[in-house]
Amino acid sequence: MRKQRPGQCRTMKSASYIQIVSILLAVMLLASSCSSLPTETESEATSGSTQIISNATTEAGGIKTETDISSVVVNLKDEDLDDSWNETQVTGILFQESAITIDGDGATVNGSIVTITAAGTYLLSGILNDGQILVNADKEAIVRLVLNDIMLTGMKAAPLQVQSADKVILILADASENTITDARPALLDVGDGIAVDETEDADEEVETEDNTDEVNAAIYSKEDLTITGDGHLAVVTTFCHGINCKDDLVITGGTIAIQSAGDGIRGRDSVVVQNADLKIDSDEDGIRSSNSNEADMGNIVLESGLIEITAGRDGIQAAGQLLIYGGTLVISTGGGSATVSHSTAGAQDWRRPGSVTAQADETVSTKGLKAATAVIINSGSITIDAADDAVHSNNLIEIRGGTLLLNSGDDGIHADTMISIFGGSITIGRSYEGIESAAIYIHDGDIRITASDDAINIAGGVDGSAMNGRPGQNNFSLSESSAQRLEIHGGSIIADGQGDGIDVNGTILMTGGTVLVYGPTSDMNGALDYDGTFTITGGLLVASGSAGMAQAPDASSSQHSILVNLSSVIPAETVIHVTNSTGDTIIAFSPIRTIQSLVVSSPDLKHGDTVTIYTGGDSGDKIVDGLLIGETVQGGVPVASLTLNQVTTTFGSVGMAGGRPGRR
């Protein structure tokens, strides 16, 4: 019998076996000829009666790629936002440990079980040590449950269960303190209820839990469920999930703390959070939508509020789209990024002793934000410390704003198909690879990346991770070589990669922005690594690193570049500056590690001019973030001088100005 994996949700099924895993949506791509740049996604969000729309069309180089992402529309109804109630127009239900008193109509008592059978408002208060609230009304009924200082414990059944209604609304009364505890005991046979087709890989298991009638949460609803109000709610379960809604789950208020042996919050068809404070500590996923079988379902929309998640598996996982339009998110998964040993020598050392990833069950996903179809971030403050990818999509990621602070045991940001960044502040403080996809488009934003391998990676390249097949290695959806590309049209990028700084298994186009690359010290990698073309027509590029595999923008460019390979290594933090023939400083920078190669491309490099590279000058402490533009640097020792007689002018022993020969 298969044993339960660590953190695996226990199930009450004893006679049948259930396969458990996520079914993620497939990526559908339509190709046709087109030559213009990527277009932005149309999106909007409004408060009140919320309508949130996403729709994505992106054109990748010569191939127009339309990702199969349908619009997401969330219309919050008046009852979702109304936490008012009239004390004179309610049915009162008072719990006195084992005694239950009902004052009004619509509810009955049978032992320790209260059954609500009619639409209306019910005021719940008091303590019930071992019982259940069961909603079993007609399909048109809207049932409002006002929780007003209730302590409810279920030891034989789910404490709060919705069997039938149109919608149930939990109102957390102002200043109330409410606790719902699922104290059902764990099964003696931890493998009971779990079955795996041993002929399939573990990551190919199919989740069938959504197709069962198993009541597997402290708050369990088969119908639409809304939680609102200004009170507090604590949900504790040692049995399985905290809150599980098999339809649409909406949270528009309250302070909610969840401790669960399974997922913290599950909404099968959708989860929407607005103006709520959530604190989730779960052995499995923090927040999850699970309907991957129906189009336009399985979406998660976060509009505002504070969400803090500590999860044994994924922080937030959407079977459809994950849309973030504001609020504050603080997420830790799988014990955090520090549980994974990053190798500074490339992936050869990824499985070395001491690496948690090498020892753990590789089928367990511990990503921060995760979606099958798309992750779209418009604004908000997002802090993630994840053992796996910090932000992950099986298809598309769009970032339009917000502040992201990401630490990852694998990729900082990964999308199988495409990443588009239109703004925001993104700091990846720890990662194996920083930003990775089959195609990446950067239009704006303040981006800072630290990676133990490649800072920016397109389609895997031939970096160490792809060659050695590291645990958790991601897939890519674009196989056309012309679609595997990096485009930079604006923004500020600092890329610190101890493998390749920028590794593109395709082509690079840069038309604007500022890019500062701190590359490797090993000659087996380079600050820039591409095997197609690198066309630069604008912006400022400074890339430093080792000399053995150094590359620069190629002759397809209209803006001049220089590639300098020096005969000796320059120590870290040495001030290096480039001047024109009149002695004006074009750029100055201070590398964070030793370098022997330097690439500079700037609008200030003019054809026919002579430029000189100096080391050891005095910048007057004006260098910010390693770079100084438009300021004079005094002194220094000249180490190279070259006349710009080509689009890319080289100095020293240079054989890699264009695409790398022999690359696959």
XYZ file of C-alpha atoms in Angstrom:
664
model
C 0.000 0.000 0.000
C 1.304 3.424 -0.904
C 2.315 5.472 2.093
C 1.197 9.030 2.581
C 3.680 11.653 1.431
C 4.747 14.262 3.999
C 1.981 16.853 4.352
C -0.443 14.856 2.196
C -4.082 15.540 3.049
C -5.707 12.581 4.774
C -9.047 11.314 3.491
C -12.032 9.573 5.114
C -12.505 7.237 2.155
C -11.627 3.734 3.360
C -13.086 1.490 0.674
C -11.820 3.205 -2.444
C -8.595 4.701 -3.677
C -8.220 8.216 -4.978
C -5.439 9.588 -7.131
C -4.355 13.048 -6.051
C -2.530 15.592 -8.172
C -3.297 18.837 -10.061
C -4.594 18.723 -13.625
C -3.197 21.822 -15.292
C -4.594 23.391 -18.440
C -2.753 22.751 -21.718
C -1.212 25.623 -23.648
C -2.755 26.302 -27.062
C -0.799 28.377 -29.554
C -1.951 29.794 -32.894
C 0.727 30.925 -35.355
C 0.497 33.312 -38.299
C 2.913 35.676 -40.024
C 3.395 39.121 -38.453
C 6.345 41.472 -37.852
C 5.293 44.037 -35.230
C 6.233 44.137 -31.544
C 4.255 42.514 -28.709
C 0.981 44.198 -27.809
C -0.168 44.739 -24.240
C -2.911 42.805 -22.521
C -6.158 44.675 -22.002
C -7.029 44.620 -18.312
C -9.003 46.643 -15.835
C -10.172 46.383 -12.259
C -12.774 48.347 -10.361
C -13.966 48.132 -6.760
C -17.496 47.572 -5.575
C -19.190 45.499 -8.222
C -15.863 44.194 -9.408
C -15.220 43.468 -13.047
C -11.779 42.111 -13.794
C -10.867 41.305 -17.363
C -7.746 39.747 -18.835
C -7.058 38.951 -22.451
C -3.642 38.389 -23.984
C -2.292 38.614 -27.519
C 1.444 38.745 -28.072
C 3.479 38.821 -31.254
C 6.890 37.183 -30.989
C 9.282 38.372 -33.685
C 8.130 36.940 -36.985
C 5.535 34.692 -35.333
C 2.281 35.951 -33.886
C 1.486 33.921 -30.809
C -2.028 34.175 -29.448
C -2.167 32.508 -26.066
C -5.458 30.784 -25.425
C -6.497 32.975 -22.500
C -10.154 33.886 -22.297
C -11.476 36.900 -20.406
C -11.951 36.650 -16.658
C -14.969 38.597 -15.440
C -15.762 38.720 -11.724
C -19.033 40.406 -10.828
C -19.422 40.682 -7.061
C -23.107 40.935 -6.198
C -24.551 43.202 -3.542
C -24.821 40.344 -1.050
C -21.099 39.631 -1.429
C -20.301 43.103 -0.137
C -23.149 43.578 2.384
C -22.206 42.642 5.952
C -25.180 44.410 7.565
C -27.888 42.556 9.503
C -30.845 43.467 11.716
C -30.875 41.805 15.134
C -34.680 41.923 15.221
C -34.989 40.033 11.937
C -32.825 36.994 12.580
C -33.195 33.482 13.850
C -31.010 33.196 16.913
C -29.013 30.037 17.532
C -27.274 29.866 20.895
C -24.775 27.135 21.749
C -24.193 26.329 25.407
C -21.529 23.635 25.157
C -23.799 20.600 24.525
C -27.152 22.412 24.652
C -28.572 24.277 21.648
C -31.350 26.874 21.726
C -33.106 28.186 18.605
C -35.200 31.355 18.615
C -36.995 31.705 15.273
C -37.784 29.763 12.127
C -35.786 27.905 9.488
C -33.604 25.738 11.718
C -33.988 22.467 13.607
C -31.913 20.572 16.162
C -31.134 16.870 16.222
C -28.757 16.064 19.038
C -25.706 18.251 18.453
C -26.510 18.992 14.797
C -28.253 22.196 13.722
C -29.835 21.955 10.267
C -30.805 25.139 8.429
C -33.443 24.509 5.781
C -34.656 27.951 4.655
C -33.362 31.240 3.320
C -32.817 33.946 5.918
C -30.360 35.362 8.428
C -29.168 33.265 11.373
C -27.258 34.667 14.353
C -24.834 32.114 15.830
C -23.123 32.531 19.182
C -21.779 30.478 22.070
C -19.760 27.275 22.414
C -20.497 23.877 20.856
C -17.901 21.278 21.789
C -18.858 18.439 19.458
C -21.433 19.257 16.820
C -22.208 20.579 13.379
C -24.004 23.350 11.523
C -25.542 21.871 8.376
C -27.126 24.038 5.665
C -29.554 22.030 3.561
C -31.907 24.550 1.924
C -33.435 24.703 -1.534
C -31.301 25.642 -4.542
C -32.680 29.222 -4.686
C -32.048 30.045 -1.021
C -29.562 32.676 0.122
C -28.556 31.827 3.678
C -26.747 34.379 5.840
C -24.902 33.053 8.882
C -23.765 35.761 11.318
C -20.882 34.476 13.446
C -20.931 36.433 16.707
C -18.389 35.005 19.167
C -18.848 31.363 18.313
C -16.577 28.448 19.244
C -17.559 25.425 17.180
C -15.751 22.078 17.288
C -16.530 19.036 15.154
C -15.126 15.710 16.269
C -17.177 13.357 14.079
C -18.123 15.574 11.131
C -17.190 18.876 9.502
C -18.151 21.655 11.948
C -19.757 23.767 9.188
C -21.153 22.055 6.097
C -23.208 23.477 3.238
C -25.041 20.701 1.440
C -27.556 22.724 -0.574
C -28.389 26.408 -1.171
C -27.960 29.049 -3.837
C -25.319 30.813 -1.749
C -24.212 30.904 1.868
C -22.788 34.125 3.288
C -20.730 34.005 6.476
C -20.814 37.408 8.179
C -18.145 37.961 10.822
C -19.874 40.322 13.248
C -17.990 43.486 14.181
C -15.296 42.876 16.824
C -16.369 39.231 17.168
C -13.916 36.415 17.861
C -14.905 33.149 16.198
C -13.210 29.763 16.106
C -14.147 26.725 14.005
C -12.135 23.578 14.715
C -12.190 20.302 12.817
C -10.918 17.796 15.375
C -11.717 14.608 13.506
C -8.941 12.107 14.225
C -6.393 11.079 11.626
C -6.835 7.658 10.112
C -4.739 4.871 11.559
C -3.788 3.748 8.046
C -2.233 6.846 6.516
C -2.259 5.234 3.078
C -5.997 4.685 3.137
C -7.847 6.515 0.398
C -4.792 7.069 -1.774
C -4.186 5.033 -4.889
C -1.624 5.469 -7.611
C -1.419 3.685 -10.904
C 2.045 2.270 -10.452
C 2.504 2.172 -14.233
C 2.474 5.979 -14.335
C 4.943 8.449 -12.938
C 3.949 10.043 -9.653
C 3.573 13.463 -11.249
C 0.987 12.026 -13.654
C -1.495 11.198 -10.892
C -4.993 12.529 -11.467
C -6.917 14.338 -8.762
C -10.418 12.958 -8.392
C -11.247 14.548 -5.050
C -13.409 17.215 -6.695
C -15.663 14.483 -8.096
C -16.432 12.959 -4.705
C -18.832 13.902 -1.933
C -16.115 13.678 0.675
C -16.529 16.371 3.309
C -12.873 17.182 3.810
C -12.679 20.619 5.434
C -13.587 22.426 8.629
C -15.775 24.721 6.513
C -17.101 22.745 3.577
C -19.537 24.009 0.955
C -20.926 22.380 -2.174
C -22.439 25.756 -3.172
C -21.214 29.349 -3.594
C -19.704 30.646 -0.375
C -18.997 34.251 0.652
C -17.155 35.392 3.793
C -17.440 39.056 4.781
C -17.638 41.377 7.811
C -15.214 43.052 10.195
C -14.801 40.312 12.784
C -12.205 37.604 13.339
C -12.338 33.949 12.355
C -9.869 31.209 13.272
C -10.099 27.902 11.409
C -8.122 24.956 12.759
C -8.049 21.457 11.302
C -5.838 18.488 12.003
C -7.914 16.461 9.548
C -7.619 18.081 6.125
C -8.418 21.438 4.449
C -9.367 24.628 6.261
C -12.050 25.993 3.896
C -13.196 24.016 0.852
C -15.822 25.392 -1.524
C -16.803 23.195 -4.466
C -18.164 26.233 -6.339
C -17.198 29.950 -6.201
C -15.536 31.260 -3.040
C -15.585 35.017 -2.336
C -13.896 36.681 0.659
C -14.647 40.408 0.991
C -13.782 41.164 4.602
C -12.725 39.926 7.986
C -9.520 38.809 9.635
C -9.144 35.082 9.026
C -6.432 32.796 10.436
C -6.219 29.210 9.170
C -4.131 26.285 10.392
C -4.662 23.181 8.280
C -3.225 19.735 7.646
C -4.269 20.077 3.998
C -4.850 23.205 1.898
C -5.711 26.404 3.699
C -8.375 27.649 1.264
C -9.823 25.847 -1.752
C -12.350 27.154 -4.239
C -13.066 24.716 -7.017
C -14.385 27.117 -9.662
C -12.853 30.372 -8.378
C -11.441 32.255 -5.420
C -11.822 36.036 -5.066
C -10.282 38.015 -2.184
C -11.013 41.689 -1.532
C -10.414 43.786 1.622
C -9.629 40.814 3.858
C -6.704 39.884 6.081
C -5.734 36.227 5.692
C -3.080 34.366 7.648
C -2.671 30.773 6.454
C -0.396 28.053 7.826
C -0.988 24.894 5.790
C 0.784 21.581 5.304
C -0.192 21.612 1.630
C -1.238 24.591 -0.571
C -2.121 27.944 0.939
C -4.858 28.999 -1.522
C -5.951 26.827 -4.411
C -8.512 26.637 -7.199
C -8.892 23.173 -8.636
C -11.299 23.141 -11.602
C -9.118 22.387 -14.590
C -11.819 20.490 -16.443
C -14.019 23.418 -17.522
C -13.012 26.393 -19.656
C -12.799 29.757 -17.877
C -12.860 28.076 -14.460
C -10.248 27.601 -11.775
C -9.322 31.302 -11.534
C -8.012 33.143 -8.483
C -8.414 36.932 -8.231
C -6.724 38.934 -5.466
C -7.773 42.571 -5.410
C -6.839 43.969 -1.990
C -6.085 43.064 1.612
C -3.242 41.323 3.441
C -2.458 37.672 2.703
C 0.244 35.857 4.674
C 0.897 32.229 3.754
C 3.253 29.592 5.101
C 2.709 26.450 3.047
C 4.274 23.020 2.831
C 3.505 23.003 -0.879
C 2.452 25.833 -3.235
C 1.564 29.190 -1.774
C -1.201 30.071 -4.269
C -2.108 27.668 -7.070
C -4.696 28.375 -9.779
C -5.921 25.700 -12.170
C -6.788 28.580 -14.518
C -5.562 32.169 -14.204
C -4.095 33.950 -11.179
C -4.752 37.701 -11.267
C -3.330 40.111 -8.669
C -4.622 43.673 -8.690
C -3.390 44.922 -5.323
C -2.947 44.100 -1.690
C 0.006 42.719 0.232
C 1.182 39.120 -0.151
C 3.826 37.482 2.045
C 4.421 33.844 1.090
C 6.831 31.120 2.219
C 6.717 27.614 0.716
C 8.512 24.350 1.379
C 10.570 25.877 4.167
C 11.853 28.671 1.927
C 14.654 29.084 -0.590
C 17.369 28.448 1.995
C 16.346 24.784 2.186
C 17.736 24.310 -1.330
C 21.503 24.360 -1.839
C 22.430 26.536 -4.804
C 25.605 25.622 -6.596
C 27.978 28.416 -7.582
C 29.686 26.063 -10.018
C 26.651 25.341 -12.162
C 24.264 22.423 -12.091
C 27.035 19.818 -11.856
C 26.724 20.247 -8.076
C 22.927 20.567 -7.898
C 22.413 17.115 -6.384
C 25.327 17.288 -4.002
C 24.869 16.056 -0.401
C 23.047 18.609 1.696
C 20.708 19.695 -1.055
C 17.158 19.366 0.208
C 15.925 19.201 -3.364
C 18.138 16.190 -4.001
C 16.666 14.374 -1.012
C 13.001 15.390 -1.090
C 10.111 13.944 -3.082
C 10.601 15.680 -6.428
C 6.880 15.442 -7.286
C 5.931 17.873 -4.503
C 5.474 21.388 -5.873
C 6.568 24.197 -3.558
C 6.111 27.271 -5.754
C 5.070 30.684 -4.479
C 2.558 31.830 -7.110
C 1.506 29.211 -9.646
C -1.058 29.041 -12.450
C -1.783 26.739 -15.356
C -2.896 29.429 -17.809
C -1.565 32.821 -16.696
C -0.196 34.834 -13.806
C -1.059 38.507 -14.262
C 0.208 41.056 -11.712
C -1.072 44.614 -12.025
C -0.066 46.031 -8.645
C 0.463 45.162 -5.017
C 3.309 44.296 -2.669
C 4.488 40.685 -3.084
C 7.189 39.029 -0.966
C 7.961 35.363 -1.675
C 10.482 32.917 -0.225
C 9.930 29.630 -2.076
C 11.775 26.327 -2.200
C 10.782 26.066 -5.894
C 9.911 28.834 -8.412
C 8.740 32.050 -6.782
C 6.346 32.918 -9.653
C 5.401 30.175 -12.130
C 2.998 29.703 -15.042
C 2.588 26.776 -17.398
C 1.840 29.369 -20.070
C 2.010 33.143 -19.640
C 3.180 35.689 -17.060
C 2.482 39.424 -17.267
C 3.785 41.955 -14.752
C 2.469 45.514 -15.106
C 3.241 47.011 -11.723
C 3.683 46.376 -8.050
C 6.688 45.597 -5.879
C 8.019 42.046 -5.997
C 10.686 40.761 -3.588
C 11.460 37.176 -4.601
C 13.746 34.471 -3.223
C 13.632 31.077 -4.884
C 15.211 27.654 -4.633
C 14.855 27.401 -8.417
C 13.628 30.137 -10.804
C 12.647 33.565 -9.589
C 10.069 33.956 -12.395
C 9.291 31.155 -14.866
C 6.721 30.798 -17.663
C 6.699 27.907 -20.108
C 5.605 30.130 -23.009
C 6.125 33.842 -22.429
C 6.919 36.562 -19.889
C 5.981 40.199 -20.508
C 7.054 42.944 -18.091
C 5.501 46.377 -18.536
C 6.455 47.941 -15.192
C 6.880 47.463 -11.481
C 9.825 46.936 -9.170
C 11.169 43.378 -9.247
C 13.994 42.193 -7.001
C 15.093 38.567 -7.202
C 17.463 38.241 -4.279
C 18.141 34.535 -4.525
C 17.533 32.079 -7.351
C 19.080 29.308 -9.382
C 17.952 31.078 -12.552
C 16.378 34.502 -12.270
C 13.842 35.033 -15.088
C 13.233 32.135 -17.463
C 10.870 31.471 -20.360
C 10.761 30.565 -24.034
C 10.263 34.273 -24.813
C 10.731 37.339 -22.603
C 9.629 40.908 -23.409
C 10.675 43.764 -21.111
C 9.070 47.134 -21.818
C 9.654 48.915 -18.501
C 10.302 48.336 -14.829
C 13.085 48.316 -12.264
C 14.486 44.769 -12.327
C 17.307 43.400 -10.156
C 18.305 39.754 -10.447
C 20.726 37.602 -8.475
C 21.191 34.024 -9.696
C 23.637 31.219 -8.988
C 23.291 30.167 -12.633
C 21.768 32.354 -15.398
C 20.165 35.670 -14.482
C 17.969 35.731 -17.619
C 17.432 32.506 -19.528
C 15.539 31.826 -22.757
C 14.340 28.282 -23.513
C 16.885 26.568 -21.324
C 19.854 27.383 -23.548
C 22.754 25.010 -22.962
C 23.234 26.094 -19.395
C 24.153 23.595 -16.740
C 20.595 23.166 -15.550
C 19.359 22.007 -18.939
C 22.365 19.770 -19.592
C 22.150 17.949 -16.293
C 18.379 17.888 -15.826
C 18.197 19.370 -12.342
C 15.278 18.382 -10.104
C 12.284 20.581 -10.799
C 13.637 21.651 -14.186
C 10.899 23.479 -16.099
C 9.531 22.967 -19.577
C 9.058 25.351 -22.496
C 6.178 25.637 -24.960
C 7.701 27.515 -27.898
C 9.775 25.235 -30.103
C 10.152 27.596 -33.077
C 13.662 29.029 -32.907
C 12.433 32.429 -34.137
C 10.032 32.603 -31.182
C 12.767 31.933 -28.618
C 13.879 35.472 -27.995
C 14.590 38.224 -25.515
C 13.384 41.748 -26.287
C 14.246 44.767 -24.135
C 12.490 48.029 -24.992
C 12.889 49.967 -21.747
C 13.337 49.799 -18.008
C 16.365 49.287 -15.805
C 17.860 45.797 -15.455
C 20.697 44.664 -13.214
C 21.467 41.010 -13.975
C 23.915 39.221 -11.664
C 24.473 35.674 -12.884
C 27.281 33.369 -11.822
C 26.478 31.167 -14.823
C 25.619 33.257 -17.864
C 24.392 36.764 -17.178
C 21.962 36.622 -20.117
C 21.563 33.258 -21.867
C 19.331 33.205 -24.962
C 18.845 30.040 -26.973
C 17.642 32.250 -29.814
C 17.820 35.962 -30.631
C 18.063 39.235 -28.691
C 16.597 42.606 -29.633
C 17.301 45.699 -27.539
C 15.797 49.089 -28.469
C 15.995 50.968 -25.163
C 16.456 50.801 -21.418
C 19.546 50.315 -19.261
C 21.032 46.853 -18.812
C 23.940 46.151 -16.460
C 25.181 42.556 -16.498
C 27.534 41.088 -13.910
C 28.616 37.840 -15.512
C 30.689 34.846 -14.447
C 34.350 34.434 -13.576
C 34.481 30.989 -15.219
C 35.517 30.878 -18.882
C 32.881 28.199 -19.522
C 30.159 30.851 -19.279
C 29.747 34.427 -20.455
C 28.078 37.679 -19.469
C 26.160 37.453 -22.764
C 25.380 34.115 -24.402
C 23.189 33.805 -27.511
C 23.126 31.589 -30.563
C 20.970 33.649 -32.948
C 21.451 37.369 -33.455
C 21.800 40.233 -30.990
C 20.481 43.426 -32.531
C 20.794 46.632 -30.507
C 19.324 49.892 -31.762
C 19.116 51.906 -28.539
C 19.594 51.952 -24.803
C 22.676 51.402 -22.646
C 24.267 47.968 -22.234
C 27.216 47.224 -19.940
C 28.222 43.575 -19.522
C 31.284 42.307 -17.686
C 32.596 38.853 -16.911
C 35.058 36.209 -18.016
C 36.781 36.368 -21.403
C 36.675 32.767 -22.610
C 33.151 32.806 -24.059
C 32.532 36.555 -24.342
C 29.982 37.830 -26.869
C 28.670 41.268 -27.872
C 25.840 42.614 -30.057
C 26.462 41.704 -33.693
C 26.615 43.446 -37.050
C 22.820 43.490 -37.409
C 22.836 46.391 -34.921
C 22.562 50.100 -35.717
C 24.085 51.233 -32.399
C 27.836 50.876 -31.832
C 29.260 48.426 -29.304
C 32.719 47.555 -28.013
C 33.967 44.181 -26.803
C 37.222 44.277 -24.847
C 39.074 41.184 -23.622
C 41.984 42.131 -21.368
C 45.222 40.231 -20.840
C 44.808 40.212 -17.054
C 41.978 40.039 -14.548
C 40.616 43.265 -13.026
C 39.832 42.978 -9.284
C 36.267 43.312 -8.049
C 34.993 46.801 -7.099
C 37.634 48.478 -9.255
C 36.300 51.647 -10.871
C 36.344 51.162 -14.650
C 35.439 53.978 -17.008
C 35.208 54.508 -20.755
C 36.013 57.901 -22.320
C 35.657 59.304 -25.840
C 38.351 61.099 -27.838
C 37.684 64.426 -26.056
C 38.114 62.832 -22.625
C 34.431 62.855 -21.671
C 33.324 59.879 -19.596
C 30.737 57.770 -21.408
C 30.120 55.325 -18.568
C 31.796 54.230 -15.353
C 31.006 51.213 -13.251
C 32.324 49.083 -10.425
C 31.998 45.289 -10.931
C 30.941 43.131 -7.993
C 33.424 40.381 -8.928
C 36.643 40.024 -10.931
C 36.329 40.557 -14.676
C 38.442 40.102 -17.790
C 35.902 41.042 -20.442
C 33.824 44.171 -20.984
C 30.968 44.917 -23.404
C 29.569 48.435 -23.766
C 26.891 49.655 -26.163
C 25.718 53.254 -25.881
C 24.229 55.996 -28.070
C 27.353 57.994 -27.094
C 29.629 55.619 -29.001
C 30.088 57.321 -32.378
C 31.499 55.879 -35.572
C 35.159 56.864 -36.143
C 35.690 58.037 -32.569
C 38.453 56.597 -30.388
C 37.527 55.353 -26.931
C 39.809 54.478 -24.026
C 39.140 52.157 -21.096
C 40.644 53.110 -17.727
C 40.836 51.195 -14.454
C 41.346 52.530 -10.946
C 39.883 56.009 -11.408
C 38.166 58.131 -8.746
C 34.399 58.456 -9.199
C 33.893 60.542 -6.082
C 31.450 57.953 -4.687
C 28.955 58.900 -7.397
C 28.484 55.352 -8.682
C 24.984 54.136 -7.813
C 23.998 50.480 -8.229
C 27.386 49.867 -9.818
C 26.913 52.353 -12.669
C 27.685 56.024 -13.373
C 26.473 57.848 -16.472
C 27.357 61.348 -17.627
C 29.788 62.187 -14.814
C 33.551 62.726 -15.077
C 35.882 60.197 -13.480
C 39.339 61.402 -12.496
C 42.574 59.466 -13.051
C 42.917 55.797 -13.713
C 45.271 53.669 -15.780
C 44.479 53.190 -19.484
C 44.252 49.473 -20.344
C 42.739 49.570 -23.842
C 42.139 52.004 -26.692
C 40.185 51.337 -29.879
C 38.741 53.240 -32.836
C 35.090 52.598 -33.666
C 35.388 51.558 -37.296
C 32.718 48.819 -37.127
C 29.273 48.443 -35.553
C 30.916 46.095 -33.040
C 34.577 46.929 -32.445
C 36.726 44.418 -30.593
C 39.967 44.619 -28.623
C 42.190 41.806 -27.431
C 41.832 38.106 -28.100
C 38.195 37.999 -29.168
C 36.529 35.283 -31.196
C 32.929 35.425 -30.031
C 31.594 38.785 -31.248
C 28.669 37.127 -32.985
C 26.718 33.944 -32.330
C 28.594 31.156 -30.603
C 29.833 28.501 -33.071
C 28.981 24.924 -32.345
C 26.007 25.666 -30.095
C 22.919 23.570 -30.499
